[in-house]
Coordinates of C-alpha atoms in Angstrom, one line a residue:
M103 CA 24.9 23.6 -35.2
S104 CA 28.1 21.7 -35.6
V105 CA 28.3 18.0 -35.8
D106 CA 30.0 17.7 -32.1
Q107 CA 27.1 19.7 -30.7
T108 CA 24.5 17.8 -32.5
D109 CA 26.0 14.6 -31.3
K110 CA 26.3 15.8 -27.8
Q111 CA 22.6 16.8 -27.9
L112 CA 21.4 13.2 -29.2
H113 CA 23.5 12.0 -26.4
S114 CA 21.9 13.7 -23.7
E115 CA 18.4 13.1 -25.3
Q116 CA 19.0 9.3 -25.2
P117 CA 18.5 7.2 -22.3
H118 CA 21.2 6.7 -19.9
L119 CA 22.1 5.8 -16.3
L120 CA 22.1 8.8 -13.6
R121 CA 24.6 9.1 -10.9
R122 CA 22.4 9.5 -7.8
F123 CA 23.9 7.3 -5.2
G124 CA 26.2 8.9 -2.9
L125 CA 27.7 7.4 0.3
L126 CA 24.9 7.0 2.6
E127 CA 22.6 5.4 -0.4
A128 CA 26.0 3.3 -1.3
T129 CA 26.3 2.2 2.4
A130 CA 22.5 1.2 2.9
L131 CA 22.8 -0.9 -0.3
N132 CA 25.6 -2.8 0.7
M133 CA 24.6 -3.4 4.1
T134 CA 21.1 -4.1 3.4
N135 CA 22.2 -7.0 1.2
M136 CA 24.9 -8.2 3.6
I137 CA 22.5 -8.4 6.8
G138 CA 19.5 -9.4 4.7
I139 CA 17.8 -12.6 6.1
G140 CA 21.6 -14.2 6.2
P141 CA 22.2 -14.2 9.9
F142 CA 18.4 -14.9 10.8
I143 CA 18.3 -18.3 9.0
T144 CA 22.2 -19.7 9.2
I145 CA 23.0 -19.6 12.9
P146 CA 21.5 -23.4 13.2
L147 CA 23.3 -24.3 9.5
L148 CA 26.6 -22.7 11.1
L149 CA 26.6 -24.6 14.3
S150 CA 25.5 -27.8 12.7
T151 CA 28.7 -27.8 10.8
L152 CA 30.8 -28.6 13.9
G153 CA 28.5 -29.3 16.4
G154 CA 28.8 -26.6 18.9
P155 CA 29.5 -23.0 19.3
Q156 CA 33.4 -23.6 18.0
A157 CA 31.6 -23.2 14.6
M158 CA 31.8 -19.6 15.5
L159 CA 35.6 -20.0 14.2
G160 CA 34.4 -20.0 10.8
W161 CA 32.8 -16.4 11.2
L162 CA 36.5 -15.3 11.8
V163 CA 37.9 -17.3 8.7
A164 CA 35.2 -15.7 6.8
L165 CA 35.7 -12.1 8.2
V166 CA 39.5 -12.4 7.1
I167 CA 38.6 -13.4 3.6
T168 CA 35.9 -10.6 3.2
V169 CA 38.0 -7.9 4.8
S170 CA 40.8 -9.0 2.3
D171 CA 38.6 -9.4 -0.4
G172 CA 36.8 -6.0 0.1
M173 CA 40.0 -4.2 -0.6
I174 CA 40.2 -5.8 -3.8
W175 CA 36.9 -4.8 -5.0
S176 CA 37.4 -1.2 -3.5
E177 CA 40.9 -0.6 -5.9
L178 CA 38.8 -1.9 -9.0
G179 CA 35.4 -0.4 -8.3
A180 CA 37.5 3.0 -7.7
A181 CA 39.5 2.7 -10.6
M182 CA 36.8 1.6 -13.3
P183 CA 33.5 2.6 -12.0
G184 CA 30.5 1.1 -14.4
S185 CA 27.8 -1.1 -14.4
G186 CA 29.0 -4.5 -14.2
G187 CA 31.5 -4.9 -11.4
S188 CA 33.4 -8.2 -12.1
Y189 CA 32.6 -8.3 -15.5
I190 CA 34.5 -5.0 -16.3
Y191 CA 37.3 -5.8 -13.8
L192 CA 38.0 -9.1 -15.4
R193 CA 37.6 -8.0 -19.2
E194 CA 40.3 -5.3 -18.6
G195 CA 42.5 -6.9 -16.5
F196 CA 42.8 -9.9 -18.5
G197 CA 42.8 -7.9 -21.7
R198 CA 39.6 -6.9 -23.5
E199 CA 39.9 -8.6 -26.9
T200 CA 41.7 -11.6 -25.6
F201 CA 41.6 -13.5 -22.3
G202 CA 39.5 -10.6 -20.8
R203 CA 36.9 -11.5 -23.2
M204 CA 36.9 -14.9 -22.3
M205 CA 36.9 -14.2 -18.3
G206 CA 34.1 -11.7 -19.0
F207 CA 32.0 -14.1 -20.9
L208 CA 32.6 -17.2 -18.4
F209 CA 31.7 -14.4 -15.4
I210 CA 28.4 -13.8 -17.2
W211 CA 28.0 -17.5 -17.8
Q212 CA 28.1 -18.4 -14.4
F213 CA 26.6 -15.0 -13.0
I214 CA 23.1 -15.8 -14.8
L215 CA 22.7 -18.8 -12.4
S216 CA 24.7 -17.7 -8.8
G217 CA 23.2 -14.3 -8.9
P218 CA 19.4 -15.4 -9.1
L219 CA 20.7 -18.5 -6.3
E220 CA 21.9 -15.6 -4.2
I221 CA 18.3 -13.6 -4.7
A222 CA 16.4 -17.2 -3.9
S223 CA 18.3 -17.6 -0.7
G224 CA 16.4 -14.6 0.6
Y225 CA 13.2 -15.8 -0.9
I226 CA 13.6 -18.8 0.9
G227 CA 14.5 -17.1 4.5
F228 CA 11.4 -15.1 3.8
S229 CA 9.3 -18.3 3.7
Q230 CA 10.8 -20.0 6.5
Y231 CA 10.0 -17.1 8.9
L232 CA 6.8 -16.8 7.7
G233 CA 6.2 -20.3 9.1
Y234 CA 6.4 -18.8 12.6
I235 CA 3.5 -16.7 12.0
W236 CA 1.7 -19.2 9.5
K237 CA 2.1 -22.4 11.4
D238 CA 0.4 -24.7 8.9
I239 CA 2.1 -23.2 5.7
G240 CA 3.0 -26.0 3.5
R241 CA 5.0 -26.6 0.3
I242 CA 2.6 -25.2 -2.3
Q243 CA 1.9 -22.1 -0.1
S244 CA 5.5 -21.6 0.4
L245 CA 6.0 -21.7 -3.5
A246 CA 3.2 -19.3 -3.8
V247 CA 4.3 -16.8 -1.3
I248 CA 7.8 -16.9 -2.8
T249 CA 6.5 -16.4 -6.3
A250 CA 4.4 -13.4 -5.1
L251 CA 7.4 -11.8 -3.3
G252 CA 9.6 -12.0 -6.3
L253 CA 7.2 -10.5 -8.4
L254 CA 6.6 -7.5 -6.4
N255 CA 10.6 -7.2 -5.9
I256 CA 10.3 -6.8 -9.6
A257 CA 7.6 -4.4 -9.7
L258 CA 9.1 -2.2 -6.9
L259 CA 12.3 -2.1 -8.9
Y260 CA 10.6 -1.2 -12.3
R261 CA 11.1 2.7 -11.8
R262 CA 13.7 5.5 -11.6
I263 CA 17.2 5.2 -9.6
T264 CA 16.4 8.2 -7.5
F265 CA 12.9 6.5 -6.2
V266 CA 15.1 3.4 -5.8
G267 CA 17.4 5.5 -3.9
K268 CA 15.2 6.4 -1.3
L269 CA 13.5 3.0 -0.7
T270 CA 16.8 1.6 -0.3
V271 CA 17.5 3.8 2.8
S272 CA 13.8 3.2 3.9
L273 CA 14.8 -0.5 4.0
W274 CA 17.9 -0.4 5.5
V275 CA 16.2 1.7 8.4
G276 CA 14.2 -1.4 8.9
T277 CA 17.4 -3.7 8.9
I278 CA 19.4 -1.8 11.3
L279 CA 16.2 -1.6 13.7
T280 CA 15.7 -5.3 13.5
T281 CA 19.4 -6.3 14.2
L282 CA 19.2 -3.6 17.1
A283 CA 16.2 -5.5 18.7
V284 CA 18.4 -8.7 18.5
I285 CA 21.6 -7.6 19.8
V286 CA 20.1 -5.4 22.7
T287 CA 17.9 -7.9 23.8
G288 CA 20.6 -10.6 23.8
A289 CA 23.3 -8.4 25.7
L290 CA 20.7 -8.0 28.5
N291 CA 20.1 -11.7 28.4
F292 CA 23.2 -13.1 28.0
R293 CA 24.3 -16.1 30.0
P294 CA 27.9 -17.2 29.1
S295 CA 27.3 -20.7 30.5
V296 CA 24.6 -21.2 27.6
A297 CA 26.9 -19.3 25.0
F298 CA 30.4 -21.2 25.7
D299 CA 28.7 -24.7 26.6
F300 CA 31.4 -26.6 24.2
P301 CA 30.8 -30.2 23.6
P302 CA 33.7 -32.8 24.3
G303 CA 36.3 -32.6 22.0
A304 CA 35.5 -29.4 20.5
F305 CA 38.7 -28.2 19.5
N306 CA 40.1 -31.7 17.9
F307 CA 42.1 -30.5 15.2
S308 CA 41.3 -33.5 13.0
L309 CA 40.7 -34.0 9.1
G310 CA 36.9 -33.7 10.0
F311 CA 37.4 -30.3 12.0
F312 CA 38.9 -28.8 9.2
L313 CA 36.2 -29.9 6.8
G314 CA 33.7 -29.0 9.1
L315 CA 35.5 -25.5 9.6
G316 CA 35.5 -25.0 6.0
A317 CA 31.7 -25.6 5.9
A318 CA 31.3 -23.1 8.7
T319 CA 33.4 -20.7 6.8
R320 CA 31.5 -21.0 3.5
I321 CA 28.3 -20.2 5.5
G322 CA 29.9 -17.3 6.9
I323 CA 30.9 -15.9 3.6
F324 CA 27.5 -16.5 2.2
D325 CA 26.0 -14.1 4.9
Y326 CA 28.8 -11.7 4.3
L327 CA 28.1 -11.6 0.5
G328 CA 27.0 -8.1 -0.8
Y329 CA 29.6 -6.0 0.5
Y330 CA 30.7 -5.2 -2.9
D331 CA 27.2 -4.6 -4.4
I332 CA 27.4 -0.9 -5.0
C333 CA 30.3 -1.7 -7.6
Y334 CA 27.6 -3.3 -9.6
I335 CA 25.6 0.2 -10.1
G336 CA 29.2 2.1 -10.5
D337 CA 27.5 4.4 -13.4
E338 CA 25.0 5.3 -10.7
V339 CA 27.1 6.5 -8.1
K340 CA 28.2 10.0 -7.2
Q341 CA 32.0 10.5 -7.0
P342 CA 32.7 6.8 -7.4
G343 CA 36.3 6.8 -6.7
R344 CA 35.7 8.0 -3.2
T345 CA 32.1 6.5 -2.3
I346 CA 32.9 3.2 -3.8
P347 CA 36.0 2.0 -1.4
R348 CA 34.3 3.9 1.4
S349 CA 31.0 2.1 1.5
V350 CA 32.9 -1.3 1.4
I351 CA 35.2 -0.9 3.7
I352 CA 32.6 0.5 6.3
S353 CA 29.9 -2.2 5.1
V354 CA 32.3 -5.2 6.0
I355 CA 33.6 -3.8 9.1
A356 CA 29.7 -2.7 10.7
V357 CA 28.3 -5.8 9.4
A358 CA 31.2 -8.0 10.9
L359 CA 30.3 -6.4 14.4
I360 CA 26.8 -6.9 13.6
Y361 CA 27.2 -10.4 13.0
I362 CA 29.5 -11.7 15.7
A363 CA 26.6 -9.8 18.2
I364 CA 23.6 -11.6 16.6
N365 CA 24.9 -15.0 16.8
F366 CA 26.2 -14.2 20.5
S367 CA 22.7 -13.0 21.3
V368 CA 21.0 -15.8 20.0
I369 CA 23.3 -18.9 21.3
G370 CA 23.7 -17.1 24.8
V371 CA 19.8 -17.4 25.3
V372 CA 18.7 -20.3 23.4
P373 CA 21.1 -23.4 24.2
W374 CA 22.3 -24.6 20.8
R375 CA 21.2 -28.2 21.4
D376 CA 17.9 -26.9 21.1
F377 CA 18.4 -26.3 17.2
V378 CA 21.3 -28.3 16.4
P379 CA 21.8 -30.4 14.0
A380 CA 19.3 -28.0 12.0
A381 CA 17.9 -30.8 10.2
E382 CA 16.3 -32.5 13.1
H383 CA 14.7 -29.3 14.6
S384 CA 11.7 -27.3 12.9
Q385 CA 12.6 -24.5 15.1
S386 CA 15.6 -24.0 13.2
N387 CA 13.9 -22.5 10.5
F388 CA 13.0 -19.4 12.6
I389 CA 15.4 -19.5 15.2
V390 CA 15.6 -15.8 16.0
S391 CA 11.8 -15.7 16.5
I392 CA 12.1 -18.6 19.0
F393 CA 15.0 -16.4 20.9
M394 CA 12.6 -13.4 21.2
E395 CA 9.7 -15.6 22.4
R396 CA 11.8 -16.9 25.2
I397 CA 12.3 -13.6 26.6
Y398 CA 9.1 -11.7 25.5
G399 CA 6.5 -14.3 24.6
R400 CA 4.5 -15.0 21.4
G401 CA 3.1 -11.7 20.9
I402 CA 6.5 -9.7 20.7
A403 CA 7.9 -12.5 18.7
M404 CA 5.1 -12.3 16.0
L405 CA 5.9 -8.5 16.1
F406 CA 9.5 -9.3 15.5
T407 CA 9.2 -11.5 13.0
A408 CA 7.6 -9.1 10.8
M409 CA 10.5 -6.9 11.1
V410 CA 12.8 -10.0 10.0
L411 CA 10.6 -10.3 6.9
W412 CA 10.8 -6.7 6.2
T413 CA 14.8 -7.0 6.2
A414 CA 14.7 -10.3 4.0
F415 CA 12.8 -8.4 1.6
G416 CA 15.4 -5.5 1.8
S417 CA 18.1 -7.9 1.0
V418 CA 16.4 -9.2 -2.2
F419 CA 15.5 -5.8 -3.3
A420 CA 19.3 -4.6 -3.0
L421 CA 20.7 -7.9 -4.8
L422 CA 18.3 -7.5 -7.5
L423 CA 18.9 -3.7 -8.2
G424 CA 22.5 -4.6 -8.3
Y425 CA 22.4 -7.7 -10.2
S426 CA 20.1 -6.6 -12.9
R427 CA 22.9 -4.2 -14.1
V428 CA 25.5 -7.0 -15.1
P429 CA 24.1 -8.4 -18.0
Y430 CA 23.1 -5.0 -19.1
A431 CA 26.8 -3.7 -18.9
A432 CA 28.0 -6.9 -21.1
A433 CA 25.3 -6.2 -23.7
I434 CA 26.2 -3.0 -24.3
D435 CA 29.9 -3.9 -24.8
G436 CA 29.1 -6.5 -26.9
Y437 CA 29.8 -9.2 -24.6
F438 CA 26.1 -10.7 -24.2
F439 CA 22.6 -10.3 -26.2
K440 CA 21.9 -7.1 -27.1
V441 CA 18.2 -7.3 -25.9
F442 CA 19.7 -7.0 -22.3
G443 CA 21.4 -3.8 -23.2
K444 CA 18.1 -1.6 -23.4
L445 CA 17.2 1.0 -21.0
H446 CA 13.5 1.6 -20.4
P447 CA 12.9 4.7 -22.6
T448 CA 11.5 6.9 -19.9
K449 CA 12.7 5.7 -16.4
N450 CA 16.2 4.8 -17.7
F451 CA 16.9 1.5 -15.9
P452 CA 17.7 -2.0 -17.7
F453 CA 14.3 -3.5 -17.7
I454 CA 14.8 -6.8 -19.7
S455 CA 17.8 -7.6 -17.2
L456 CA 15.7 -6.9 -14.4
V457 CA 12.9 -9.1 -15.5
V458 CA 15.0 -12.1 -16.6
L459 CA 17.0 -12.4 -13.5
G460 CA 14.1 -11.7 -11.5
V461 CA 12.1 -14.5 -12.9
I462 CA 15.2 -16.9 -12.7
A463 CA 15.2 -16.1 -9.1
I464 CA 11.8 -17.3 -8.5
I465 CA 12.7 -20.6 -10.1
C466 CA 15.5 -21.0 -8.3
S467 CA 13.8 -20.9 -4.8
F468 CA 11.9 -23.9 -5.4
F469 CA 15.1 -25.8 -4.4
S470 CA 16.5 -26.3 -0.7
L471 CA 18.6 -23.6 1.2
G472 CA 21.8 -25.9 1.6
M473 CA 21.8 -26.8 -2.0
V474 CA 21.4 -22.9 -3.2
I475 CA 24.0 -21.9 -0.7
D476 CA 26.5 -24.4 -1.5
A477 CA 25.9 -24.1 -5.4
L478 CA 26.1 -20.0 -5.6
I479 CA 29.3 -20.0 -3.7
T480 CA 31.1 -22.6 -5.6
T481 CA 30.1 -21.6 -8.9
R482 CA 31.5 -18.1 -7.9
I483 CA 35.0 -18.9 -6.4
L484 CA 37.3 -19.6 -9.4
I485 CA 36.1 -16.9 -12.2
Q486 CA 34.8 -14.3 -10.0
F487 CA 37.0 -14.1 -6.8
V488 CA 39.9 -15.7 -7.6
G489 CA 40.1 -14.1 -11.1
Q490 CA 39.8 -10.5 -9.4
I491 CA 42.6 -11.4 -7.4
V492 CA 44.7 -12.1 -10.7
A493 CA 43.0 -9.0 -12.4
V494 CA 44.5 -6.5 -9.6
F495 CA 48.3 -8.0 -10.5
L496 CA 47.6 -7.8 -14.1
L497 CA 46.5 -4.2 -14.0
R498 CA 49.1 -2.9 -11.9
R499 CA 51.7 -4.6 -14.0
N500 CA 50.3 -3.8 -17.4
R501 CA 48.3 -0.3 -16.8
P502 CA 50.4 1.4 -14.3
E503 CA 49.1 4.9 -15.5
L504 CA 45.3 3.8 -14.7
S505 CA 43.9 6.3 -12.0
R506 CA 43.5 4.7 -8.8
P507 CA 41.9 6.7 -6.3
Y508 CA 42.3 3.9 -3.6
R509 CA 45.1 1.3 -3.7
I510 CA 44.8 -1.9 -1.5
W511 CA 46.5 -1.2 2.2
F512 CA 49.5 -3.5 2.6
Y513 CA 49.3 -4.9 -0.9
P514 CA 50.0 -7.6 -1.7
L515 CA 49.1 -9.3 1.7
P516 CA 45.2 -9.1 1.6
N517 CA 45.6 -10.2 -2.1
V518 CA 47.4 -13.5 -0.6
L519 CA 45.1 -14.0 2.3
A520 CA 42.1 -13.5 0.1
L521 CA 43.4 -16.4 -2.3
F522 CA 44.1 -18.9 -0.1
G523 CA 41.0 -18.5 1.8
W524 CA 39.1 -18.6 -1.3
I525 CA 40.8 -22.1 -2.2
F526 CA 40.6 -23.3 1.7
V527 CA 36.6 -22.9 1.2
F528 CA 36.5 -24.4 -2.3
A529 CA 38.5 -27.3 -1.5
T530 CA 36.5 -28.3 1.7
T531 CA 33.3 -28.4 -0.2
D532 CA 31.6 -31.7 -0.8
W533 CA 33.1 -33.4 -4.1
S534 CA 29.7 -33.1 -5.7
I535 CA 29.4 -29.5 -5.6
I536 CA 33.2 -29.0 -6.4
A537 CA 32.5 -31.1 -9.5
F538 CA 29.2 -29.0 -10.3
G539 CA 31.3 -25.9 -10.1
L540 CA 33.8 -27.4 -12.8
A541 CA 31.7 -29.0 -14.8
S542 CA 29.6 -25.5 -15.1
I543 CA 33.2 -23.8 -16.1
L544 CA 34.0 -26.5 -18.8
I545 CA 30.6 -26.0 -20.3
G546 CA 30.8 -22.3 -20.3
L547 CA 34.5 -22.4 -21.9
V548 CA 32.9 -24.7 -24.8
C549 CA 30.3 -22.5 -25.2
F550 CA 32.7 -19.7 -25.5
L551 CA 34.8 -21.6 -28.2
L552 CA 31.6 -22.1 -30.2
W553 CA 30.6 -18.6 -29.7
S554 CA 33.8 -17.3 -30.8
R555 CA 34.3 -19.6 -33.7
S556 CA 31.0 -18.8 -35.2
T557 CA 31.4 -15.0 -34.8
N558 CA 35.1 -15.4 -35.9
Q559 CA 36.5 -13.6 -32.8
W560 CA 39.4 -14.6 -30.6
P561 CA 41.2 -16.8 -30.4
F562 CA 40.0 -17.7 -33.9
S563 CA 40.4 -14.4 -35.2
A564 CA 40.6 -10.8 -34.3
Q565 CA 39.6 -8.9 -37.5
K566 CA 35.8 -7.7 -36.6
P567 CA 34.8 -5.5 -33.6
L568 CA 33.0 -7.6 -31.1
S569 CA 30.0 -5.4 -31.3
D570 CA 29.5 -5.9 -34.8
V571 CA 28.7 -9.5 -34.4
V572 CA 26.5 -10.1 -31.2
S573 CA 22.6 -10.1 -32.1

């Protein structure tokens, strides 16, 4: 047997990721992540930002940003399919051994916090809706439920990707049934006079209005997050050049229509003044259950609440599946600790990364929902979303030979729209959250420089291969 044949045989016998996700599974993964618990817990928060249904404008601004950004993800994901998503795009776009190394490090740095924060929002939403069924649930009981839910999520994902793909579709079906129940019910009972009951001065375009619009947009973007989830497991996608862009674009358009329908369904039945401002109305924690109760009674509302809980779990399941592959991808390339690059010896999935992110997500769930949403959006904008916009430009200029099965439509217009949108969202955030986001980047940059100096890597030296110095 030749040396090449021996190498191939050894490679085939080693644990490796399997391409098992087709268009159906990929779209199901994205949509399950996107819908999740988001629209069911954020409707009161959204309307509270501007004090009325005019806050729905935030949905439209968020839609423009996410559609444009979805095209950016599609081009990058189709051209460079692999586990890690943004980590790969930033590394290759900015230069693998120079600024790309820094951007990759900073992305992983912020992702270790922002990824679990997004998962935590689903756990928090689950516990809030459980409060409709479990009337006297307290803080201690809620935390116990969140912990148990988080451990169950880790346990279900601790297995082969073939099983995970089937379970993803099952959770997606439950999600679609839940949203259809809300939309159909709302359409049959919709009252325009209730939905469009604008307060006086609703469209007074002052500084306060635009700050409120920014807050509404931030909540809208939070609900849309996940349209790119399939990009994080690119190594496990069949025909990624076709599957990734199609699943991203289908997911964004379909979920946008679903979200708008859900929001108008609720505010067309339940007067918005009954749950705005959200902080002063306890029923805002499970507003869609109240919506179903007013039409069908508490019995049906209890059954529907169980469906919402199923949807919430489907969301956190999809998130942890995709996000667990990011530290793994960085580790196998030498950009993160090697232990995160280990695959399970028989089930072929990154089990160390899965467990670590899963545990951090449980811990993050102990904070308030508003704090979690603001922190996760702000920490991602500058490095991940804006960074990828720049990466597309750099890759087109520096690597024109790169195969691009999908190219951004009407380039560069979507890039410009996404850039201004992300800057608008960041600039209208509370100054303390902005300071938190900037401080996290600054600390990450200091850590990167200290790490690079200790390992004699760029920008201090470029003599050793990066993979030789990461332990």
